[in-house]
Each structure stands twice: as structure tokens, then as C-alpha cells.
mmCIF file of C-alpha atoms and ligand atoms in Angstrom:
data_model
loop_
_atom_site.group_PDB
_atom_site.id
_atom_site.type_symbol
_atom_site.label_atom_id
_atom_site.label_comp_id
_atom_site.label_asym_id
_atom_site.label_seq_id
_atom_site.Cartn_x
_atom_site.Cartn_y
_atom_site.Cartn_z
ATOM 1 C CA MET A 29 105.092 101.103 120.691
ATOM 2 C CA ASP A 30 103.733 102.308 123.927
ATOM 3 C CA LEU A 31 100.878 99.946 124.665
ATOM 4 C CA SER A 32 99.348 102.276 127.256
ATOM 5 C CA THR A 33 99.000 105.290 124.962
ATOM 6 C CA GLY A 34 98.936 103.536 121.593
ATOM 7 C CA ALA A 35 101.612 106.053 120.471
ATOM 8 C CA LYS A 36 103.642 104.908 117.491
ATOM 9 C CA SER A 37 107.189 103.885 118.102
ATOM 10 C CA ASN A 38 109.991 103.814 115.579
ATOM 11 C CA ALA A 39 108.680 106.962 113.998
ATOM 12 C CA HIS A 40 110.393 107.936 110.756
ATOM 13 C CA THR A 41 112.535 104.822 110.742
ATOM 14 C CA PRO A 42 114.658 104.903 107.646
ATOM 15 C CA ASN A 43 114.368 101.621 105.788
ATOM 16 C CA GLY A 44 116.516 100.380 103.008
ATOM 17 C CA MET A 45 114.250 97.526 102.025
ATOM 18 C CA ILE A 46 110.944 99.325 101.655
ATOM 19 C CA LYS A 47 111.100 102.750 100.002
ATOM 20 C CA PRO A 48 108.054 105.045 100.141
ATOM 21 C CA GLY A 49 105.617 104.257 97.314
ATOM 22 C CA ALA A 50 107.123 100.852 96.671
ATOM 23 C CA PHE A 51 105.578 97.433 97.116
ATOM 24 C CA ARG A 52 108.559 95.139 97.660
ATOM 25 C CA VAL A 53 108.374 91.541 96.494
ATOM 26 C CA ILE A 54 110.956 89.076 97.881
ATOM 27 C CA ALA A 55 110.735 85.711 96.171
ATOM 28 C CA GLY A 56 112.667 82.459 95.997
ATOM 29 C CA PRO A 57 112.809 78.878 97.185
ATOM 30 C CA CYS A 58 112.011 77.750 100.675
ATOM 31 C CA THR A 59 115.513 76.305 100.886
ATOM 32 C CA VAL A 60 118.735 76.161 98.917
ATOM 33 C CA GLU A 61 119.057 72.620 97.579
ATOM 34 C CA SER A 62 121.958 72.875 95.141
ATOM 35 C CA TYR A 63 123.802 75.424 93.034
ATOM 36 C CA ASP A 64 121.727 74.656 89.959
ATOM 37 C CA GLN A 65 118.422 74.796 91.796
ATOM 38 C CA PHE A 66 119.226 78.179 93.356
ATOM 39 C CA PHE A 67 120.562 79.482 90.038
ATOM 40 C CA GLU A 68 117.262 78.622 88.365
ATOM 41 C CA GLY A 69 115.443 80.259 91.252
ATOM 42 C CA ALA A 70 117.490 83.437 90.982
ATOM 43 C CA LYS A 71 117.101 83.606 87.241
ATOM 44 C CA ALA A 72 113.304 83.423 87.641
ATOM 45 C CA VAL A 73 113.325 86.126 90.343
ATOM 46 C CA LYS A 74 115.435 88.450 88.148
ATOM 47 C CA GLU A 75 113.363 87.803 85.067
ATOM 48 C CA SER A 76 110.189 88.537 87.061
ATOM 49 C CA GLY A 77 111.494 92.020 87.786
ATOM 50 C CA PHE A 78 112.291 91.617 91.506
ATOM 51 C CA GLY A 79 115.491 92.612 93.365
ATOM 52 C CA TYR A 80 115.435 90.420 96.472
ATOM 53 C CA ILE A 81 115.749 86.647 96.676
ATOM 54 C CA ARG A 82 114.911 84.464 99.624
ATOM 55 C CA GLY A 83 116.309 81.033 100.423
ATOM 56 C CA GLY A 84 116.969 78.997 103.528
ATOM 57 C CA ALA A 85 120.358 77.595 104.551
ATOM 58 C CA PHE A 86 119.320 76.879 108.180
ATOM 59 C CA LYS A 87 115.769 75.520 108.212
ATOM 60 C CA PRO A 88 113.508 75.396 111.235
ATOM 61 C CA ARG A 89 111.902 72.041 110.403
ATOM 62 C CA THR A 90 109.147 70.645 112.568
ATOM 63 C CA SER A 91 110.719 67.186 112.356
ATOM 64 C CA PRO A 92 114.413 66.693 113.096
ATOM 65 C CA TYR A 93 114.330 63.961 110.410
ATOM 66 C CA SER A 94 113.385 66.410 107.603
ATOM 67 C CA PHE A 95 116.022 68.117 105.440
ATOM 68 C CA GLN A 96 117.638 70.776 107.634
ATOM 69 C CA GLY A 97 119.285 72.918 104.967
ATOM 70 C CA LEU A 98 122.828 73.068 103.573
ATOM 71 C CA GLY A 99 124.166 75.458 106.200
ATOM 72 C CA ARG A 100 127.386 77.258 105.273
ATOM 73 C CA GLU A 101 127.432 75.717 101.768
ATOM 74 C CA GLY A 102 123.881 77.015 101.209
ATOM 75 C CA LEU A 103 124.962 80.537 102.197
ATOM 76 C CA GLU A 104 127.923 80.413 99.827
ATOM 77 C CA ILE A 105 125.658 79.280 96.952
ATOM 78 C CA MET A 106 123.206 82.071 97.697
ATOM 79 C CA SER A 107 125.711 84.882 97.835
ATOM 80 C CA GLU A 108 127.554 83.740 94.748
ATOM 81 C CA VAL A 109 124.462 83.251 92.597
ATOM 82 C CA ALA A 110 122.715 86.381 93.872
ATOM 83 C CA SER A 111 125.707 88.523 93.059
ATOM 84 C CA ARG A 112 125.709 87.166 89.459
ATOM 85 C CA PHE A 113 122.134 88.377 89.096
ATOM 86 C CA GLY A 114 122.495 91.566 91.155
ATOM 87 C CA LEU A 115 119.968 90.346 93.715
ATOM 88 C CA LYS A 116 119.954 90.894 97.488
ATOM 89 C CA VAL A 117 119.659 87.850 99.749
ATOM 90 C CA VAL A 118 117.176 87.238 102.558
ATOM 91 C CA THR A 119 117.868 84.197 104.762
ATOM 92 C CA GLU A 120 116.954 82.904 108.170
ATOM 93 C CA VAL A 121 119.245 82.788 111.199
ATOM 94 C CA MET A 122 118.242 80.399 114.017
ATOM 95 C CA ASP A 123 121.442 80.415 116.064
ATOM 96 C CA PRO A 124 123.224 83.470 117.394
ATOM 97 C CA TYR A 125 126.528 81.796 116.502
ATOM 98 C CA ASP A 126 125.648 82.045 112.820
ATOM 99 C CA ILE A 127 124.788 85.747 112.690
ATOM 100 C CA GLU A 128 128.229 86.951 111.601
ATOM 101 C CA LEU A 129 128.585 84.260 108.955
ATOM 102 C CA VAL A 130 125.126 84.931 107.588
ATOM 103 C CA MET A 131 125.871 88.690 107.392
ATOM 104 C CA GLU A 132 128.836 87.918 105.133
ATOM 105 C CA HIS A 133 126.476 86.264 102.654
ATOM 106 C CA ALA A 134 123.128 87.983 103.003
ATOM 107 C CA GLU A 135 121.809 91.556 103.228
ATOM 108 C CA VAL A 136 118.690 90.651 105.230
ATOM 109 C CA ILE A 137 118.366 88.319 108.185
ATOM 110 C CA GLN A 138 115.035 86.552 108.585
ATOM 111 C CA ILE A 139 113.844 85.643 112.085
ATOM 112 C CA GLY A 140 111.434 82.741 111.765
ATOM 113 C CA ALA A 141 108.011 82.507 113.319
ATOM 114 C CA ARG A 142 109.293 79.888 115.744
ATOM 115 C CA ASN A 143 111.967 82.274 117.023
ATOM 116 C CA MET A 144 109.847 85.419 117.280
ATOM 117 C CA GLN A 145 110.189 85.476 121.067
ATOM 118 C CA ASN A 146 113.770 84.233 121.219
ATOM 119 C CA PHE A 147 114.756 87.467 122.932
ATOM 120 C CA SER A 148 118.462 86.856 123.141
ATOM 121 C CA LEU A 149 118.556 86.073 119.405
ATOM 122 C CA LEU A 150 116.585 89.229 118.660
ATOM 123 C CA ARG A 151 118.962 91.374 120.734
ATOM 124 C CA ARG A 152 122.033 89.916 119.157
ATOM 125 C CA ILE A 153 120.677 90.408 115.637
ATOM 126 C CA GLY A 154 119.689 93.979 116.482
ATOM 127 C CA ALA A 155 123.164 94.736 117.826
ATOM 128 C CA ALA A 156 124.825 93.062 114.826
ATOM 129 C CA ILE A 157 122.936 94.949 112.145
ATOM 130 C CA ALA A 158 122.901 98.322 113.979
ATOM 131 C CA GLY A 159 124.803 100.897 112.004
ATOM 132 C CA THR A 160 125.131 98.586 108.953
ATOM 133 C CA ASP A 161 123.180 98.329 105.730
ATOM 134 C CA HIS A 162 121.818 94.948 106.776
ATOM 135 C CA GLY A 163 118.182 94.509 107.606
ATOM 136 C CA ALA A 164 115.999 92.093 109.505
ATOM 137 C CA ILE A 165 112.581 90.601 108.843
ATOM 138 C CA LEU A 166 110.667 89.485 111.935
ATOM 139 C CA LYS A 167 108.018 86.861 111.147
ATOM 140 C CA ARG A 168 104.986 86.841 113.430
ATOM 141 C CA GLY A 169 104.882 83.828 115.721
ATOM 142 C CA LEU A 170 102.342 81.118 115.002
ATOM 143 C CA ALA A 171 100.345 82.086 118.094
ATOM 144 C CA ALA A 172 101.560 85.574 118.855
ATOM 145 C CA SER A 173 99.298 88.568 119.319
ATOM 146 C CA VAL A 174 100.068 91.765 117.420
ATOM 147 C CA ASP A 175 101.260 93.381 120.659
ATOM 148 C CA GLU A 176 103.695 90.513 121.324
ATOM 149 C CA TRP A 177 104.979 90.744 117.739
ATOM 150 C CA LEU A 178 105.571 94.511 117.965
ATOM 151 C CA LEU A 179 107.313 94.231 121.335
ATOM 152 C CA ALA A 180 109.504 91.486 119.938
ATOM 153 C CA ALA A 181 110.494 93.900 117.166
ATOM 154 C CA GLU A 182 111.506 96.398 119.816
ATOM 155 C CA TYR A 183 114.097 93.949 121.123
ATOM 156 C CA ILE A 184 115.761 94.431 117.708
ATOM 157 C CA THR A 185 115.281 98.156 117.287
ATOM 158 C CA SER A 186 116.251 98.920 120.858
ATOM 159 C CA GLU A 187 119.759 97.724 120.032
ATOM 160 C CA GLY A 188 119.951 100.500 117.398
ATOM 161 C CA ALA A 189 118.836 98.537 114.347
ATOM 162 C CA GLU A 190 116.758 100.627 111.924
ATOM 163 C CA ASN A 191 116.150 98.478 108.917
ATOM 164 C CA VAL A 192 113.550 96.171 110.474
ATOM 165 C CA VAL A 193 110.467 94.832 108.723
ATOM 166 C CA LEU A 194 107.535 92.849 110.171
ATOM 167 C CA CYS A 195 106.138 89.843 108.337
ATOM 168 C CA GLU A 196 102.619 88.467 108.845
ATOM 169 C CA ARG A 197 102.772 84.747 107.865
ATOM 170 C CA GLY A 198 99.521 83.301 109.170
ATOM 171 C CA ILE A 199 98.485 82.171 112.632
ATOM 172 C CA ARG A 200 97.126 78.951 114.085
ATOM 173 C CA THR A 201 93.343 78.754 114.109
ATOM 174 C CA PHE A 202 90.740 75.973 113.986
ATOM 175 C CA GLU A 203 90.638 76.260 110.197
ATOM 176 C CA THR A 204 92.109 73.307 108.353
ATOM 177 C CA SER A 205 91.546 74.306 104.706
ATOM 178 C CA THR A 206 94.784 76.316 104.852
ATOM 179 C CA ARG A 207 98.065 75.631 106.589
ATOM 180 C CA PHE A 208 97.657 78.704 108.770
ATOM 181 C CA THR A 209 95.136 81.577 108.652
ATOM 182 C CA LEU A 210 96.448 84.787 107.068
ATOM 183 C CA ASP A 211 95.513 87.537 109.471
ATOM 184 C CA LEU A 212 94.771 90.498 107.186
ATOM 185 C CA SER A 213 93.581 92.608 110.171
ATOM 186 C CA ALA A 214 97.007 92.244 111.757
ATOM 187 C CA ILE A 215 98.652 94.027 108.848
ATOM 188 C CA ILE A 216 96.393 97.045 109.269
ATOM 189 C CA VAL A 217 96.522 96.991 113.055
ATOM 190 C CA ALA A 218 100.291 96.710 113.112
ATOM 191 C CA LYS A 219 100.655 99.593 110.672
ATOM 192 C CA ARG A 220 98.574 101.787 112.910
ATOM 193 C CA LEU A 221 100.802 101.039 115.894
ATOM 194 C CA THR A 222 104.244 101.221 114.339
ATOM 195 C CA ASP A 223 106.057 102.887 111.412
ATOM 196 C CA LEU A 224 107.934 99.672 110.730
ATOM 197 C CA PRO A 225 107.008 98.321 107.338
ATOM 198 C CA VAL A 226 104.767 95.221 107.301
ATOM 199 C CA ILE A 227 105.104 92.587 104.620
ATOM 200 C CA VAL A 228 103.124 89.417 104.112
ATOM 201 C CA ASP A 229 104.121 85.800 103.550
ATOM 202 C CA PRO A 230 101.095 84.256 101.815
ATOM 203 C CA SER A 231 102.990 81.049 101.042
ATOM 204 C CA HIS A 232 103.367 79.793 104.582
ATOM 205 C CA ALA A 233 99.952 81.195 105.511
ATOM 206 C CA ALA A 234 98.135 79.275 102.789
ATOM 207 C CA GLY A 235 100.334 76.229 102.408
ATOM 208 C CA ARG A 236 98.885 75.812 98.899
ATOM 209 C CA ARG A 237 99.966 77.538 95.731
ATOM 210 C CA ASP A 238 96.482 78.217 94.350
ATOM 211 C CA LEU A 239 95.808 80.700 97.150
ATOM 212 C CA VAL A 240 99.135 82.550 97.002
ATOM 213 C CA ILE A 241 98.255 85.079 94.319
ATOM 214 C CA PRO A 242 94.741 85.882 95.577
ATOM 215 C CA LEU A 243 96.122 86.391 99.115
ATOM 216 C CA SER A 244 98.896 88.561 97.684
ATOM 217 C CA LYS A 245 96.307 90.817 96.060
ATOM 218 C CA ALA A 246 94.376 90.989 99.321
ATOM 219 C CA SER A 247 97.630 91.919 101.132
ATOM 220 C CA VAL A 248 98.217 94.851 98.797
ATOM 221 C CA ALA A 249 94.703 96.088 99.474
ATOM 222 C CA ALA A 250 95.214 95.614 103.240
ATOM 223 C CA GLU A 251 98.065 98.179 103.115
ATOM 224 C CA ALA A 252 100.963 95.731 103.213
ATOM 225 C CA ASP A 253 104.349 97.070 102.114
ATOM 226 C CA GLY A 254 105.440 93.951 100.354
ATOM 227 C CA LEU A 255 105.520 90.189 100.086
ATOM 228 C CA LEU A 256 107.748 87.281 100.904
ATOM 229 C CA VAL A 257 106.788 84.411 98.567
ATOM 230 C CA GLU A 258 108.140 80.971 97.831
ATOM 231 C CA SER A 259 108.829 79.882 94.285
ATOM 232 C CA HIS A 260 110.703 76.937 92.703
ATOM 233 C CA HIS A 261 111.705 76.029 89.165
ATOM 234 C CA GLU A 262 110.260 72.571 89.729
ATOM 235 C CA PRO A 263 107.647 73.103 92.474
ATOM 236 C CA GLU A 264 106.597 69.487 92.650
ATOM 237 C CA ASN A 265 110.204 68.405 93.349
ATOM 238 C CA ALA A 266 110.976 71.031 95.978
ATOM 239 C CA LEU A 267 112.661 69.495 99.039
ATOM 240 C CA CYS A 268 110.754 71.760 101.386
ATOM 241 C CA ASP A 269 107.214 73.240 101.184
ATOM 242 C CA ALA A 270 106.553 71.895 97.691
ATOM 243 C CA GLU A 271 102.750 72.384 97.892
ATOM 244 C CA GLN A 272 103.008 76.145 98.290
ATOM 245 C CA ALA A 273 105.801 77.044 95.857
ATOM 246 C CA LEU A 274 104.792 79.247 92.919
ATOM 247 C CA SER A 275 105.939 78.041 89.503
ATOM 248 C CA VAL A 276 108.282 80.190 87.372
ATOM 249 C CA GLY A 277 105.313 81.075 85.188
ATOM 250 C CA ASP A 278 103.266 82.271 88.149
ATOM 251 C CA LEU A 279 106.192 84.247 89.455
ATOM 252 C CA LYS A 280 106.675 85.938 86.088
ATOM 253 C CA GLY A 281 103.029 86.921 86.112
ATOM 254 C CA LEU A 282 103.045 88.179 89.676
ATOM 255 C CA LYS A 283 104.061 91.760 88.931
ATOM 256 C CA ASP A 284 101.309 92.181 86.339
ATOM 257 C CA ALA A 285 98.807 90.476 88.621
ATOM 258 C CA LEU A 286 99.574 92.823 91.512
ATOM 259 C CA SER A 287 100.186 96.098 89.649
ATOM 260 C CA PRO A 288 96.539 97.229 89.297
ATOM 261 C CA PHE A 289 96.032 96.678 93.032
ATOM 262 C CA ALA A 290 99.287 98.361 93.938
ATOM 263 C CA GLY A 291 98.493 101.229 91.611
ATOM 264 C CA ALA A 292 95.160 101.750 93.405
ATOM 265 C CA MET A 293 97.110 101.936 96.661
ATOM 266 C CA GLY A 294 99.529 104.486 95.168
ATOM 267 C CA ARG A 295 102.402 101.995 94.959
ATOM 268 C CA GLU A 296 104.681 100.462 92.420
ATOM 269 C CA VAL A 297 105.544 96.762 92.573
ATOM 270 C CA VAL A 298 109.357 96.302 92.709
HETATM 271 C C1 PEP B 305 110.334 80.202 105.850
HETATM 272 O O1 PEP B 305 110.160 81.404 105.487
HETATM 273 O O2 PEP B 305 110.833 79.366 105.101
HETATM 274 C C2 PEP B 305 109.800 79.756 107.197
HETATM 275 C C3 PEP B 305 110.216 78.648 107.746
HETATM 276 O O3 PEP B 305 108.852 80.607 107.663
HETATM 277 P P1 PEP B 305 108.108 80.632 109.069
HETATM 278 O O4 PEP B 305 109.202 80.933 110.073
HETATM 279 O O5 PEP B 305 107.158 81.741 108.879
HETATM 280 O O6 PEP B 305 107.451 79.309 109.291
HETATM 281 MN MN1 MN B 306 109.124 77.428 103.561
#
């Protein structure tokens, strides 16, 4: 993006994750807890009609005393289970040293909100995925402007990476009824400034499961290209972000819940 002219950058970027006319749903647990837990998660994602599963092996926890993720073992669980169900894996990388390892186990690298402006991480991920089928999802920082977010994405694309997707996940405001505030305007504004797809994470934005489906519908109407949502087979027992995880029943109803809205926007939920 050229901020002085407002000209779109990344024009006609090919994108493996988001095909024209599709509304891509990526679902799964906040974190990989065990083989059985991730297996149940993957089964639910598959049975809900979605092709991408999320899960964290390296977790950016606010407290160093909270569960930090299973690391390498978590990656191995994800790739093994996902391949059984024919799903693609989305997972976060926090440390440049883990990029190669993560790419062996996941198709899409997530860059978390807390690392949105970790420029050396962005460059290394961009260089690592350039010329491969791997993709990257760049979360918007908790207090980042749209311009800062788009410029951060250019650290990745300027290394030659093409399959890059932006993710609005809520920003810090004075409002306390939700964990963060989902910035619907940012979706529309970002899409006017770049051709990179923009997806929405209503789970971290809301921090509460009762708002996830309504915010998902709003995201479709606000021209989003997809969703990143958290789900768990036993939401109340989730080790991380339990309050916001959709149940299996909710996940199975998500496609039907979104389809009328997606249809109105000329898209199919996949
Ligand atoms: C996540 O997706 O699990 C996560 C930690 O997200 P964010 O970086 O948006 O907080
Ligand atoms: Mn989470």
C-alpha cells in the first residue's frame, strides 16, 4: 500500500487459502492439549464441512505461568491428525527458530497479534514461505492502526510471499463487556487499501462464545473473506480460552447459520 496515494498494493495476489467467491472458515481449538483432544477437534471441523483446522503448539500467553503449549509434540499431533481427516493446519509461530519445524507440520503460519510488529519475524516468515504453497495469517495488533497492520503485512510480501491473509481480531478500547472490540470498519477499510484477503477472528475479539456467531454474521456482511474461530469438544474444560470456544454443536451449525449471509454477499461458505 502506498499511504500517500492510497493506491492498492499486492494487486492480483494469488491466494491458495481464499479462492474467489469463497468464505473460508478455519476452526479448531485454541491450543493442542493431547492427541485425543485434537482428534475430537478435527473430527468436529471435518463434520462441520470445513477444510482448515487451527491449533496452537506455541502459545503467546499473557502470564508465563499459564500453559504454554506442547511445542514440537503439539505440531506432531496436529499434522498426524489433520492428515487423517484431510485438513490443512494453521498454527502460530512466535520464534524464528521454529519456522522450519512448523512448516514441516502446518500449511499456514499464524503471526499473533502480539508479534504483528516483530519485523524480523515477519521478514523471516515471508522469506521462508516465498515460492512455496505455505501461507501466512497476520493478526492485527491489539493497538495497531490499519495502516500499521498493512505495512506489517508488506514486511512479509516484500520477501516474495504471496499467500498472505490479514486477520482482524479485535482491538483494545475502553469497552469491558467484550474481551476486545471487533473493529468491523477495519475489515472494510483494509479491503479498500489492499488486495490481500481479510478474515476475522470473532473468538478473541469477543472473548465469550455467545457473541461469536452474531459477530461472524456481521463479518460476512462487512465483506470479510473468512473466519478464524475457536472450538472445543468440551469447551468448559479447554486449557486455554475456554469462555470463547464454540461447542461441537455450534460449529456444526455454523455453515447453515452463515450461508444466507454469505449467499447475499455472493459467496459460498467453505
Ligand atoms: C490465538 O489465535 O490463539 C491467539 C493467541 O490470537 P491473538 O494473537 O489474536 O491473541
Ligand atoms: Mn485462543
